[in-house]
Short mmCIF file of C-alpha atoms and ligand atoms in Angstrom, two decimals:
data_model
loop_
_atom_site.label_atom_id
_atom_site.label_comp_id
_atom_site.label_asym_id
_atom_site.label_seq_id
_atom_site.Cartn_x
_atom_site.Cartn_y
_atom_site.Cartn_z
CA MET A 1 -10.85 4.46 -26.32
CA LYS A 2 -7.80 2.51 -27.68
CA TYR A 3 -7.38 0.28 -24.33
CA ILE A 4 -11.06 -0.80 -23.74
CA ASP A 5 -10.49 -4.16 -25.68
CA GLU A 6 -7.76 -5.42 -22.55
CA PHE A 7 -10.47 -5.10 -20.11
CA ASN A 8 -11.37 -8.56 -18.74
CA ASP A 9 -15.02 -7.93 -19.50
CA PRO A 10 -14.79 -5.47 -22.36
CA ALA A 11 -18.68 -5.26 -23.06
CA LEU A 12 -19.45 -4.60 -18.95
CA ALA A 13 -16.36 -2.07 -19.47
CA ARG A 14 -18.16 -0.26 -22.34
CA ARG A 15 -21.48 -0.34 -20.14
CA LEU A 16 -19.93 1.38 -17.06
CA LEU A 17 -18.37 3.88 -19.46
CA ASP A 18 -21.18 4.76 -21.33
CA ASP A 19 -23.27 5.40 -17.95
CA ILE A 20 -20.20 7.69 -16.83
CA HIS A 21 -20.42 9.49 -20.13
CA ALA A 22 -24.34 9.80 -19.77
CA THR A 23 -24.36 10.96 -16.17
CA ALA A 24 -21.35 13.39 -16.34
CA THR A 25 -22.58 16.85 -17.12
CA ARG A 26 -19.89 18.86 -15.70
CA PRO A 27 -15.83 18.54 -14.65
CA TRP A 28 -15.13 16.62 -11.38
CA ALA A 29 -11.83 16.11 -9.50
CA MET A 30 -11.96 12.88 -7.42
CA MET A 31 -8.94 11.21 -5.71
CA GLU A 32 -8.23 7.19 -5.68
CA VAL A 33 -6.34 6.97 -2.33
CA CYS A 34 -4.57 3.92 -3.00
CA GLY A 35 -1.43 3.33 -5.31
CA GLY A 36 -2.23 0.21 -6.42
CA GLN A 37 -5.73 1.62 -8.05
CA THR A 38 -3.43 4.44 -9.58
CA HIS A 39 -0.96 1.81 -11.56
CA SER A 40 -4.43 -0.02 -12.46
CA ILE A 41 -5.91 3.26 -13.89
CA ILE A 42 -2.45 4.27 -15.92
CA ARG A 43 -1.75 0.80 -17.09
CA HIS A 44 -5.22 0.40 -18.53
CA GLY A 45 -5.69 3.92 -19.62
CA ILE A 46 -8.89 4.53 -17.62
CA ASP A 47 -8.15 7.78 -17.05
CA GLN A 48 -8.12 8.53 -20.79
CA LEU A 49 -11.62 6.98 -21.25
CA LEU A 50 -13.41 8.99 -19.13
CA PRO A 51 -15.45 12.09 -20.01
CA GLU A 52 -13.55 15.52 -20.64
CA GLY A 53 -12.88 17.08 -17.10
CA ILE A 54 -13.82 14.17 -14.98
CA GLU A 55 -10.19 14.01 -13.47
CA LEU A 56 -8.60 11.00 -11.45
CA ILE A 57 -5.96 12.93 -9.06
CA HIS A 58 -3.53 10.51 -7.76
CA GLY A 59 -3.54 10.07 -3.90
CA PRO A 60 -0.98 9.30 -1.24
CA GLY A 61 -1.89 5.65 -0.80
CA CYS A 62 1.61 3.81 -0.94
CA PRO A 63 3.29 3.17 2.39
CA VAL A 64 6.76 2.78 1.12
CA CYS A 65 6.51 6.31 -0.75
CA VAL A 66 5.07 8.09 2.54
CA THR A 67 7.58 6.67 5.26
CA PRO A 68 9.62 9.73 6.53
CA LEU A 69 12.90 10.30 5.83
CA GLU A 70 13.73 10.22 9.23
CA MET A 71 12.26 6.67 9.86
CA ILE A 72 14.16 5.55 6.93
CA ASP A 73 17.53 7.12 8.49
CA LYS A 74 16.49 5.66 11.76
CA ALA A 75 16.31 2.11 9.55
CA LEU A 76 19.85 2.33 7.97
CA GLU A 77 21.61 3.61 10.82
CA ILE A 78 19.89 0.27 12.84
CA ALA A 79 20.71 -1.78 10.04
CA SER A 80 24.38 -0.74 10.21
CA ARG A 81 24.83 -1.94 13.68
CA PRO A 82 27.02 -5.08 14.12
CA GLY A 83 24.75 -7.83 15.85
CA VAL A 84 21.65 -6.72 14.00
CA ILE A 85 19.66 -8.61 11.49
CA PHE A 86 17.42 -6.18 10.02
CA CYS A 87 14.13 -7.34 7.97
CA SER A 88 12.16 -5.72 5.82
CA PHE A 89 10.08 -6.05 2.71
CA GLY A 90 11.65 -6.30 -0.52
CA ASP A 91 10.25 -2.65 -1.77
CA MET A 92 11.97 -0.61 0.82
CA LEU A 93 15.58 -1.72 -0.50
CA ARG A 94 16.19 0.98 -2.44
CA VAL A 95 14.04 3.85 -0.91
CA PRO A 96 16.50 6.85 -0.17
CA GLY A 97 17.38 7.79 2.93
CA THR A 98 19.44 11.09 3.64
CA ASP A 99 22.72 9.64 1.96
CA ARG A 100 22.25 5.69 1.16
CA ASP A 101 19.45 3.08 1.11
CA LEU A 102 19.00 -0.38 2.87
CA PHE A 103 20.41 -2.20 -0.38
CA GLN A 104 24.02 -0.12 0.07
CA VAL A 105 23.88 -0.86 3.86
CA LYS A 106 23.64 -4.48 2.98
CA SER A 107 26.47 -4.18 0.39
CA THR A 108 28.76 -2.35 2.77
CA GLY A 109 28.00 -5.59 5.25
CA GLY A 110 24.98 -4.83 7.05
CA ASP A 111 22.90 -7.88 7.73
CA VAL A 112 19.92 -7.06 5.95
CA ARG A 113 17.07 -9.40 4.75
CA VAL A 114 14.18 -9.28 2.59
CA VAL A 115 10.95 -11.35 4.27
CA TYR A 116 7.62 -12.02 2.74
CA SER A 117 5.86 -11.39 5.99
CA PRO A 118 6.82 -10.09 9.46
CA LEU A 119 6.26 -13.88 10.96
CA ASP A 120 9.68 -14.88 8.76
CA ALA A 121 11.46 -12.23 10.63
CA LEU A 122 9.94 -13.62 13.96
CA ARG A 123 11.40 -17.10 12.78
CA ILE A 124 14.91 -15.49 12.22
CA ALA A 125 14.75 -13.89 15.70
CA GLN A 126 13.68 -17.34 16.91
CA GLN A 127 16.86 -19.07 15.17
CA ASN A 128 19.15 -16.37 16.15
CA PRO A 129 18.90 -15.78 19.63
CA ASP A 130 22.38 -14.11 20.09
CA ARG A 131 21.40 -11.38 17.62
CA GLN A 132 18.82 -8.40 17.69
CA VAL A 133 16.14 -8.89 14.78
CA VAL A 134 14.67 -5.82 13.91
CA PHE A 135 11.57 -5.45 11.42
CA PHE A 136 10.76 -2.56 9.42
CA GLY A 137 6.75 -2.44 10.33
CA ILE A 138 5.30 0.25 7.71
CA GLY A 139 2.18 -0.11 5.89
CA PHE A 140 -1.48 1.09 6.09
CA GLU A 141 -4.27 -0.53 7.89
CA THR A 142 -3.78 -3.43 5.72
CA THR A 143 -0.35 -4.22 7.13
CA ALA A 144 -0.91 -3.14 10.61
CA PRO A 145 -2.53 -6.27 11.86
CA ALA A 146 -0.03 -8.53 10.50
CA ASN A 147 2.77 -6.68 12.52
CA ALA A 148 0.80 -6.52 15.63
CA MET A 149 0.17 -10.23 15.34
CA THR A 150 3.88 -10.55 15.21
CA VAL A 151 4.65 -8.66 18.12
CA HIS A 152 1.95 -10.14 20.02
CA GLN A 153 3.51 -13.44 19.38
CA ALA A 154 7.04 -12.76 20.12
CA ARG A 155 5.73 -11.32 23.47
CA ARG A 156 3.79 -14.39 23.88
CA ARG A 157 6.79 -16.87 22.98
CA GLY A 158 9.28 -15.12 25.30
CA ILE A 159 11.27 -13.90 21.80
CA GLY A 160 12.81 -11.18 23.32
CA ASN A 161 15.12 -10.34 20.64
CA PHE A 162 12.83 -9.11 18.17
CA SER A 163 11.81 -5.42 17.79
CA LEU A 164 9.63 -3.71 15.32
CA LEU A 165 10.70 -0.26 13.74
CA VAL A 166 7.21 1.44 13.23
CA SER A 167 5.95 3.55 11.02
CA HIS A 168 2.51 2.76 10.37
CA VAL A 169 -0.04 5.14 9.01
CA ARG A 170 -3.77 5.51 8.66
CA VAL A 171 -6.04 6.63 5.64
CA PRO A 172 -8.90 8.59 7.41
CA PRO A 173 -6.66 11.30 8.83
CA ALA A 174 -4.72 11.81 5.42
CA ILE A 175 -8.21 12.12 3.82
CA GLU A 176 -9.20 14.79 6.63
CA ALA A 177 -5.40 16.49 5.85
CA ILE A 178 -5.82 16.48 2.30
CA MET A 179 -9.60 18.25 2.51
CA GLN A 180 -8.20 20.86 4.80
CA SER A 181 -5.45 21.80 2.54
CA PRO A 182 -6.03 25.35 0.92
CA ASP A 183 -5.27 24.20 -2.80
CA CYS A 184 -7.43 20.87 -2.65
CA ARG A 185 -9.54 20.23 -5.69
CA VAL A 186 -10.81 17.03 -4.62
CA GLN A 187 -14.28 16.27 -4.74
CA ALA A 188 -14.65 12.85 -3.99
CA PHE A 189 -13.00 9.79 -2.87
CA LEU A 190 -12.57 6.35 -4.41
CA ALA A 191 -11.39 4.76 -0.85
CA ALA A 192 -8.81 1.72 -0.89
CA GLY A 193 -10.47 -1.79 -0.85
CA HIS A 194 -8.36 -3.50 1.00
CA VAL A 195 -7.74 -0.80 3.77
CA CYS A 196 -11.39 -1.32 4.24
CA SER A 197 -11.30 -5.10 4.33
CA VAL A 198 -9.55 -4.66 7.89
CA MET A 199 -11.14 -1.46 9.04
CA GLY A 200 -14.68 -1.40 7.81
CA THR A 201 -16.55 1.73 6.69
CA ALA A 202 -17.22 3.02 10.14
CA GLU A 203 -14.47 5.90 9.94
CA TYR A 204 -15.94 7.31 6.66
CA PRO A 205 -19.49 8.77 7.15
CA GLU A 206 -18.42 11.73 9.49
CA LEU A 207 -15.70 12.78 7.01
CA ALA A 208 -18.35 12.55 4.20
CA ALA A 209 -20.52 14.54 5.88
CA ARG A 210 -18.25 17.16 7.31
CA HIS A 211 -16.59 17.59 3.86
CA ARG A 212 -19.30 16.80 1.66
CA VAL A 213 -17.50 14.52 -0.26
CA PRO A 214 -18.90 11.14 -1.65
CA ILE A 215 -16.64 8.28 -0.44
CA VAL A 216 -16.87 4.91 -2.42
CA VAL A 217 -15.06 2.05 -1.34
CA THR A 218 -13.13 0.64 -4.44
CA GLY A 219 -11.29 -2.33 -5.62
CA PHE A 220 -8.41 -2.55 -7.94
CA GLU A 221 -9.30 -4.20 -10.99
CA PRO A 222 -10.32 -1.93 -14.03
CA LEU A 223 -14.03 -2.84 -13.63
CA ASP A 224 -13.75 -1.97 -9.83
CA ILE A 225 -12.51 1.33 -10.63
CA LEU A 226 -14.83 1.88 -13.39
CA GLU A 227 -17.74 1.11 -11.22
CA GLY A 228 -16.18 3.07 -8.33
CA ILE A 229 -15.99 6.13 -10.61
CA ARG A 230 -19.74 5.59 -11.72
CA ARG A 231 -21.08 5.66 -8.30
CA THR A 232 -19.11 8.71 -7.55
CA VAL A 233 -19.90 10.64 -10.47
CA ARG A 234 -23.51 9.67 -10.24
CA GLN A 235 -23.10 11.13 -6.48
CA LEU A 236 -21.38 14.28 -7.55
CA GLU A 237 -24.21 14.85 -10.41
CA CYS A 238 -26.96 14.50 -7.36
CA GLY A 239 -25.24 16.62 -5.03
CA GLU A 240 -25.14 13.58 -2.43
CA HIS A 241 -22.14 12.66 -0.14
CA ARG A 242 -22.70 9.15 0.81
CA VAL A 243 -20.31 6.42 1.71
CA GLU A 244 -20.96 3.40 -0.70
CA ASN A 245 -19.19 0.17 -0.78
CA ALA A 246 -18.64 -0.83 -4.34
CA TYR A 247 -16.25 -3.82 -3.33
CA PRO A 248 -18.55 -5.88 -1.43
CA ARG A 249 -16.91 -8.91 -2.43
CA ALA A 250 -13.96 -8.17 -0.14
CA VAL A 251 -15.09 -5.55 2.21
CA GLN A 252 -17.51 -5.86 5.01
CA ASP A 253 -19.07 -2.64 6.55
CA GLY A 254 -17.88 -4.02 10.10
CA GLY A 255 -14.44 -5.05 8.70
CA ASN A 256 -12.38 -7.75 10.30
CA ARG A 257 -13.13 -7.75 13.99
CA ALA A 258 -10.33 -10.15 15.09
CA ALA A 259 -7.64 -7.69 13.11
CA LEU A 260 -9.52 -4.55 14.99
CA ARG A 261 -9.14 -6.16 18.39
CA MET A 262 -5.43 -6.87 18.05
CA LEU A 263 -4.50 -3.56 16.48
CA GLU A 264 -6.28 -2.00 19.47
CA GLU A 265 -4.53 -4.37 21.79
CA VAL A 266 -0.91 -3.73 20.37
CA PHE A 267 -1.12 0.00 18.64
CA THR A 268 -1.73 3.22 19.97
CA VAL A 269 -2.76 6.30 17.91
CA THR A 270 -0.08 8.57 17.47
CA ASP A 271 0.73 12.00 15.22
CA ARG A 272 2.76 10.86 12.40
CA ALA A 273 5.36 12.75 9.58
CA TRP A 274 4.35 11.76 6.18
CA ARG A 275 7.14 11.99 3.75
CA GLY A 276 6.78 15.18 1.50
CA ILE A 277 3.39 15.95 3.20
CA GLY A 278 4.55 16.99 6.87
CA THR A 279 2.81 15.43 10.29
CA ILE A 280 -0.86 14.89 10.23
CA PRO A 281 -2.25 14.57 13.50
CA ALA A 282 -3.32 11.01 14.76
CA SER A 283 -2.57 9.81 11.25
CA GLY A 284 -0.41 6.87 12.15
CA TRP A 285 0.16 4.20 14.93
CA ARG A 286 2.96 3.21 17.22
CA LEU A 287 3.23 0.03 19.75
CA SER A 288 1.57 0.86 23.09
CA ASP A 289 3.36 1.19 26.25
CA ALA A 290 2.82 -2.55 27.22
CA TYR A 291 4.76 -3.45 24.09
CA ARG A 292 7.02 -0.64 24.49
CA ASP A 293 10.23 -3.27 24.90
CA HIS A 294 9.54 -4.23 21.57
CA ASP A 295 9.66 -1.24 19.94
CA ALA A 296 13.18 -0.69 18.20
CA GLU A 297 13.28 2.94 18.57
CA HIS A 298 13.23 2.53 22.36
CA ARG A 299 15.62 -0.46 22.17
CA PHE A 300 18.37 1.43 19.92
CA ASP A 301 19.23 4.82 20.44
CA VAL A 302 18.35 6.53 17.08
CA GLY A 303 17.62 10.08 18.12
CA GLY A 304 19.18 13.02 16.63
CA LEU A 305 19.59 11.97 13.11
CA THR A 306 19.92 14.86 10.75
CA THR A 307 17.96 14.26 7.35
CA ARG A 308 18.13 16.07 4.21
CA GLU A 309 15.77 15.64 1.20
CA SER A 310 16.42 16.09 -2.04
CA SER A 311 15.65 19.73 -3.15
CA LEU A 312 14.30 19.00 -6.71
CA CYS A 313 12.04 16.19 -5.65
CA ARG A 314 8.23 17.30 -5.47
CA SER A 315 6.86 13.95 -4.42
CA GLY A 316 4.83 15.96 -1.53
CA GLU A 317 2.92 17.76 -3.98
CA VAL A 318 2.33 14.53 -6.31
CA LEU A 319 1.12 12.51 -3.07
CA GLN A 320 -1.48 15.20 -2.31
CA GLY A 321 -2.37 15.58 -5.86
CA LEU A 322 -1.18 18.88 -6.66
CA ILE A 323 0.78 17.90 -9.44
CA LYS A 324 0.98 15.08 -11.74
CA PRO A 325 4.66 13.37 -11.72
CA HIS A 326 5.33 14.34 -15.42
CA GLN A 327 4.85 18.15 -14.36
CA CYS A 328 8.17 17.53 -12.17
CA GLU A 329 11.41 18.78 -13.80
CA ALA A 330 13.38 15.74 -12.84
CA PHE A 331 10.48 13.24 -14.12
CA GLY A 332 12.25 10.94 -16.33
CA THR A 333 15.67 12.60 -16.41
CA THR A 334 17.67 12.88 -13.42
CA CYS A 335 14.79 10.93 -11.80
CA THR A 336 14.14 7.66 -13.06
CA PRO A 337 13.74 4.31 -11.28
CA ARG A 338 17.31 3.69 -11.71
CA THR A 339 18.28 6.99 -10.03
CA PRO A 340 15.27 7.81 -8.11
CA LEU A 341 15.26 11.17 -6.34
CA GLY A 342 11.98 10.10 -4.28
CA ALA A 343 9.95 7.34 -3.06
CA THR A 344 7.19 7.90 -5.42
CA MET A 345 9.79 6.88 -8.19
CA VAL A 346 11.30 3.71 -6.13
CA SER A 347 7.97 2.20 -4.82
CA SER A 348 6.33 0.24 -7.46
CA GLU A 349 2.92 1.19 -6.13
CA GLY A 350 4.32 5.32 -6.41
CA ALA A 351 2.48 7.56 -9.02
CA CYS A 352 5.89 8.81 -10.37
CA ALA A 353 7.06 5.19 -11.23
CA ALA A 354 3.64 4.38 -12.65
CA TYR A 355 3.97 7.14 -14.87
CA PHE A 356 7.51 6.31 -15.87
CA LEU A 357 6.21 2.32 -16.60
CA TYR A 358 3.38 3.06 -18.60
CA ARG A 359 3.55 6.63 -19.95
CA ARG A 360 7.32 7.39 -20.90
CA LEU A 361 6.70 8.14 -24.27
CA ASP A 362 4.08 10.96 -23.92
CA ALA A 363 5.14 12.00 -20.46
CA THR A 364 6.00 15.07 -21.59
CA ALA A 365 2.59 15.50 -23.13
CA PRO A 366 0.12 15.64 -20.97
CA ARG A 367 -3.60 15.83 -21.78
CA PRO A 368 -5.08 19.56 -22.27
CA GLU A 369 -7.09 19.66 -19.34
CA GLU A 370 -4.35 18.23 -16.77
CA ALA A 371 -2.74 21.80 -17.11
CA THR A 372 -5.93 23.50 -16.29
CA PRO A 373 -6.94 22.75 -12.72
CA VAL A 374 -10.70 21.60 -12.68
CA GLY A 375 -13.22 22.82 -10.11
CA MET B 1 3.78 -5.16 -0.48
CA CYS B 2 0.71 -3.14 -0.09
CA LEU B 3 -1.82 -4.97 -2.12
CA ALA B 4 -3.31 -7.94 -0.70
CA VAL B 5 -3.26 -10.96 -2.96
CA PRO B 6 -5.88 -13.70 -3.12
CA GLY B 7 -4.93 -17.12 -2.96
CA ARG B 8 -6.48 -20.92 -2.46
CA VAL B 9 -5.85 -22.52 1.01
CA VAL B 10 -4.26 -25.75 0.16
CA ALA B 11 -3.51 -27.33 3.83
CA ILE B 12 -4.16 -26.15 7.21
CA GLU B 13 -2.44 -27.10 10.67
CA GLU B 14 -1.88 -25.85 14.06
CA ARG B 15 1.50 -24.52 15.03
CA ASP B 16 2.91 -22.83 18.03
CA GLY B 17 -0.77 -22.68 19.21
CA THR B 18 -1.64 -20.65 15.66
CA ARG B 19 -3.78 -21.76 12.77
CA MET B 20 -1.21 -21.59 9.95
CA ALA B 21 -2.07 -22.66 6.39
CA GLN B 22 -0.13 -23.15 3.22
CA VAL B 23 -1.45 -21.06 0.27
CA ASP B 24 -1.38 -21.08 -3.34
CA PHE B 25 -0.75 -17.58 -5.11
CA GLY B 26 -1.08 -19.06 -8.94
CA GLY B 27 2.00 -21.55 -8.03
CA VAL B 28 3.80 -19.70 -5.40
CA VAL B 29 2.87 -21.39 -2.10
CA LYS B 30 3.40 -19.45 0.99
CA ASP B 31 2.72 -19.78 5.13
CA VAL B 32 -0.04 -18.01 6.01
CA CYS B 33 -1.54 -17.11 9.21
CA LEU B 34 -5.28 -17.65 9.69
CA ALA B 35 -5.82 -15.77 13.11
CA TYR B 36 -7.77 -13.33 11.86
CA LEU B 37 -9.97 -15.59 9.68
CA PRO B 38 -10.40 -18.58 11.54
CA GLU B 39 -13.35 -19.68 9.85
CA ILE B 40 -11.37 -20.63 6.61
CA GLU B 41 -11.28 -24.37 5.11
CA THR B 42 -9.09 -25.85 2.63
CA GLY B 43 -9.94 -25.24 -0.72
CA ASP B 44 -11.45 -21.69 0.18
CA TYR B 45 -9.84 -18.53 -1.44
CA ALA B 46 -8.80 -15.63 0.75
CA ILE B 47 -7.34 -12.55 0.58
CA VAL B 48 -3.93 -12.40 1.97
CA HIS B 49 -1.56 -9.68 3.14
CA VAL B 50 1.90 -9.80 4.15
CA GLY B 51 1.27 -13.29 5.36
CA PHE B 52 -1.87 -13.02 7.02
CA ALA B 53 -5.42 -13.76 5.65
CA LEU B 54 -7.97 -10.95 6.05
CA GLN B 55 -11.19 -11.83 4.05
CA ARG B 56 -12.45 -14.79 2.33
CA LEU B 57 -13.01 -14.33 -1.69
CA ASP B 58 -15.10 -15.92 -4.27
CA GLU B 59 -12.93 -18.26 -6.51
CA GLU B 60 -13.95 -15.97 -9.72
CA SER B 61 -12.67 -13.08 -7.95
CA ALA B 62 -9.69 -14.54 -7.01
CA ARG B 63 -8.70 -15.82 -10.50
CA SER B 64 -9.35 -12.15 -12.13
CA THR B 65 -7.56 -10.68 -9.41
CA LEU B 66 -4.66 -12.60 -9.65
CA GLU B 67 -4.17 -12.08 -13.44
CA LEU B 68 -4.37 -8.57 -12.90
CA PHE B 69 -1.87 -8.55 -10.35
CA GLU B 70 0.30 -10.61 -12.63
CA GLN B 71 0.06 -7.87 -15.30
CA LEU B 72 1.13 -5.41 -12.96
CA GLY B 73 4.06 -6.80 -11.63
CA VAL B 74 2.61 -7.42 -8.17
CA LEU B 75 3.17 -11.00 -7.93
CA GLU B 76 6.77 -10.73 -9.05
CA GLU B 77 7.26 -7.94 -6.49
CA GLU B 78 5.78 -9.86 -3.74
CA PHE B 79 7.02 -13.48 -4.45
CA GLY B 80 10.03 -12.50 -6.76
CA ASP B 81 13.98 -11.94 -6.15
CA ALA B 82 13.99 -8.73 -4.28
CA TRP B 83 17.69 -8.45 -4.17
CA GLY B 84 17.76 -9.18 -7.93
CA ARG B 85 15.45 -6.61 -8.86
CA ALA B 86 17.15 -3.98 -6.60
CA ALA B 87 20.49 -4.60 -7.98
CA ALA B 88 19.21 -4.31 -11.46
CA GLU B 89 17.58 -0.88 -10.56
CA ALA B 90 20.58 0.14 -9.14
CA GLY B 91 23.01 -1.25 -12.13
CA VAL B 92 25.29 -3.45 -10.27
CA ALA B 93 25.60 -7.42 -9.83
CA ALA B 94 23.02 -9.01 -7.55
CA ALA B 95 23.95 -9.28 -3.64
CA PRO B 96 23.81 -12.80 -2.21
CA GLU B 97 20.49 -13.75 -0.55
CA GLU B 98 20.46 -16.03 2.31
CA ASP B 99 17.29 -16.18 3.79
CA ARG B 100 14.83 -17.57 1.12
S1 SF4 C 401 9.69 12.50 -10.60
FE1 SF4 C 401 11.07 11.89 -9.19
S2 SF4 C 401 11.75 14.03 -8.30
FE2 SF4 C 401 9.83 14.37 -9.29
S3 SF4 C 401 8.47 14.23 -7.64
FE3 SF4 C 401 8.69 12.10 -8.90
S4 SF4 C 401 10.35 11.07 -7.08
FE4 SF4 C 401 10.40 13.21 -6.83
#
């Protein structure tokens, strides 16, 4: 237990761990959905503090990683057009498209700008009425309300030169898809706290009951994650499959009602392709028909692009928890944050990046139980 | 960009018909829209995601989360020099940044 002194409350961490060790009698595999949780787990070595056989499987919860290649290529195409100001969050800059990234588009003359918030992109549109300003709207349920409100404001304030390239994804259908996969080893979920801050927990009881999996809403701090694991193990040991909220200081069961109303108004649920995973039914949002003229895909003709994925990259398997990053042959050799083959190495929330950052020395030496699938 | 970062509301004003706040994230101050958290007051802590306040948070949780996010590099990623970072990763000189 080499890392435990680094916890902000080592005594509490010790109590939670002792409880997990005392409760666990069998191997269990649980998935932390959110990439932020993955980073916290790997940095603090939480997976190494758990009893033998309790395995954390890293989930698809990184919006940068799951944005489909086709959408990246569309973004690159739009950003290269004269007269366009293309705005994006900074972590999209180096996500590889078929043959380049946004960073390269900028260095070859494209007007690509990094913004902190979609509202910044709206301000740029207001200041540049003779240009087309496009914002790359990616993200899970946490980001979607911001983009919904921004489009809503563009409409209300008559800012016609603003549009959104939408690639939003939703967590519950991804959980469904993971559970339906024939290779699925996941027996419980640590749900992403911030997603639930917006959406609440209403979507989960049905999933938990149908697949007989505990779902515990969990935060990001090491102690939150330990508490999430503790409750999950308790349920698994008792054969229960309930939804529990272990992050009540940021999550109310009903979510954020104002945000939910805005999502309902601006977006429509749609099938969405996930990079490396494929299309998941009803797993995304697009702009609703009433907002179609603010849809960049409608405004710019970007259909018919040919995409080509790296044949080496196994990020689809990483995102579904089927392999750990260091089990990919390219990991740390041909694929590094400097020369990323896949988005899971580029994004700071990606699992490959987490392994590269915090485990580079022992990356080739997985724990024995990782080599033998549990369950 | 995916994690929501806690911050402290330092000022509130009405702008273009929308309630906006200045929020301090451990030293970096940003404009934040309060449309989804209209009841929040100056001095309160909230978790903020890409410029929108989403939920109120108590001060202690806010502080410990900020500390963790600092360690994980989330703050640098959210508020730091994205072009410089991308350039360093790509191994080239940084492109100039016009819109800060
Ligand atoms: S290490 Fe690189 S090539 Fe391998 S799965 Fe991760 S991103 Fe893809």
